[in-house]
Structures are given as structure tokens and as C-alpha cells.
XYZ file of C-alpha atoms in Angstrom:
102
model
C 72.666 -32.790 157.387
C 73.144 -36.350 156.129
C 76.703 -37.645 156.092
C 77.943 -40.177 153.535
C 79.280 -43.517 154.726
C 81.941 -43.388 151.990
C 85.215 -41.992 153.312
C 87.615 -42.154 150.360
C 88.679 -44.134 147.332
C 91.260 -46.830 148.004
C 93.716 -45.946 145.216
C 95.876 -49.006 145.874
C 93.019 -51.457 145.212
C 91.175 -49.518 142.459
C 91.863 -49.596 138.726
C 90.438 -48.151 135.482
C 87.326 -50.367 135.561
C 86.518 -50.729 139.270
C 86.694 -48.445 142.300
C 87.010 -49.699 145.855
C 85.995 -47.240 148.569
C 86.692 -47.244 152.302
C 83.578 -46.661 154.408
C 82.760 -45.449 157.912
C 81.617 -48.989 158.720
C 84.596 -50.819 160.241
C 86.408 -53.212 157.861
C 83.891 -52.655 155.039
C 84.534 -51.572 151.465
C 82.152 -50.541 148.710
C 82.832 -51.704 145.154
C 81.630 -49.669 142.172
C 82.385 -49.733 138.457
C 83.432 -47.071 135.967
C 81.723 -49.036 133.192
C 78.154 -49.103 131.935
C 77.160 -52.646 131.052
C 75.501 -55.877 132.073
C 76.655 -57.358 135.358
C 77.116 -61.099 135.821
C 77.967 -62.415 139.271
C 79.938 -65.647 139.593
C 77.729 -68.694 140.140
C 79.016 -69.059 143.715
C 78.423 -65.428 144.792
C 75.824 -65.030 147.552
C 75.272 -62.461 150.285
C 77.050 -63.724 153.394
C 79.458 -65.846 151.360
C 83.207 -65.790 152.070
C 85.648 -65.405 149.170
C 89.427 -65.432 148.988
C 92.089 -63.400 147.243
C 92.011 -64.002 143.496
C 88.449 -65.389 143.371
C 86.490 -63.885 140.478
C 83.372 -62.337 142.004
C 81.769 -60.783 138.939
C 82.203 -59.427 135.457
C 80.732 -56.485 133.605
C 80.036 -56.960 129.895
C 80.649 -53.754 127.937
C 80.593 -53.566 124.115
C 81.218 -57.306 123.848
C 84.199 -57.238 126.214
C 84.124 -58.899 129.633
C 85.802 -57.069 132.547
C 86.324 -59.391 135.524
C 86.699 -58.322 139.144
C 88.982 -60.491 141.286
C 88.828 -60.386 145.056
C 91.579 -58.238 146.674
C 91.757 -60.381 149.826
C 89.635 -62.542 152.088
C 86.172 -60.939 152.221
C 82.563 -61.644 153.086
C 79.931 -60.202 150.747
C 77.553 -58.202 152.941
C 75.208 -56.833 150.263
C 74.700 -56.950 146.498
C 73.244 -53.760 145.037
C 72.535 -55.020 141.497
C 70.544 -57.998 140.286
C 72.406 -60.584 138.254
C 72.023 -59.788 134.548
C 70.918 -56.192 135.135
C 72.520 -53.082 133.680
C 74.913 -51.286 136.009
C 75.467 -47.556 135.549
C 78.677 -45.539 135.848
C 80.036 -45.305 139.422
C 77.031 -47.049 140.991
C 77.605 -49.420 143.932
C 77.833 -53.128 143.166
C 78.948 -54.869 146.373
C 79.505 -54.080 150.033
C 82.284 -56.324 151.342
C 83.736 -56.950 154.788
C 87.455 -57.654 155.092
C 88.027 -60.921 156.955
C 90.792 -61.784 159.396
C 91.403 -65.457 158.590
């Protein structure tokens, strides 16, 4: 039987547009969206890049409205699951992030 790496939703760091999930992988969180729309990563976002609290990592465009996601703390982007400019579906993973101790 295959076990999911997602443990639970982090209610403190999630909102109506984005969900942040704790994973079995130490210090790593999975970001997903509750929107269906076009994803646009910030120009600086790259896998392996380090970002700080308040940095805008991406936005999802939905019905002409832009929903930004700001970083919850110091993180390193481990993996991007969507291509820039592609359509992201409801509750699909967007980013895998590692919490940094800086």
C-alpha cells in the first residue's frame, strides 16, 4: 500500500486561496491552490532559490483578478510542479518548499 507524503494541512499558514501542507519530508511544505487559473511565478523564482518572509513567489490569475502568494518565512524552493503561464487546477501542487534556519 502506497502512503502519501502529505501529513496534514497547516491551518495557521493556509487561507481561502492557498493551502500549505506539512509533509513527511523533514522541514518541507507543499503549496497548493484552491483556485483554477493561470499561474505566473515571480521573475526571480527558480528551483533551489532562497526567499524570505513577505517575498511574493507567484500569483494565480482567476477571472481577471490576481491572487498573490507571499512567502510565510525563509524558504528554499525545492520543486515547481507547474510551468510558468500554465493553467493550475483546483488543489493541485504548485511548489515544494524547505523551511530554512537562517
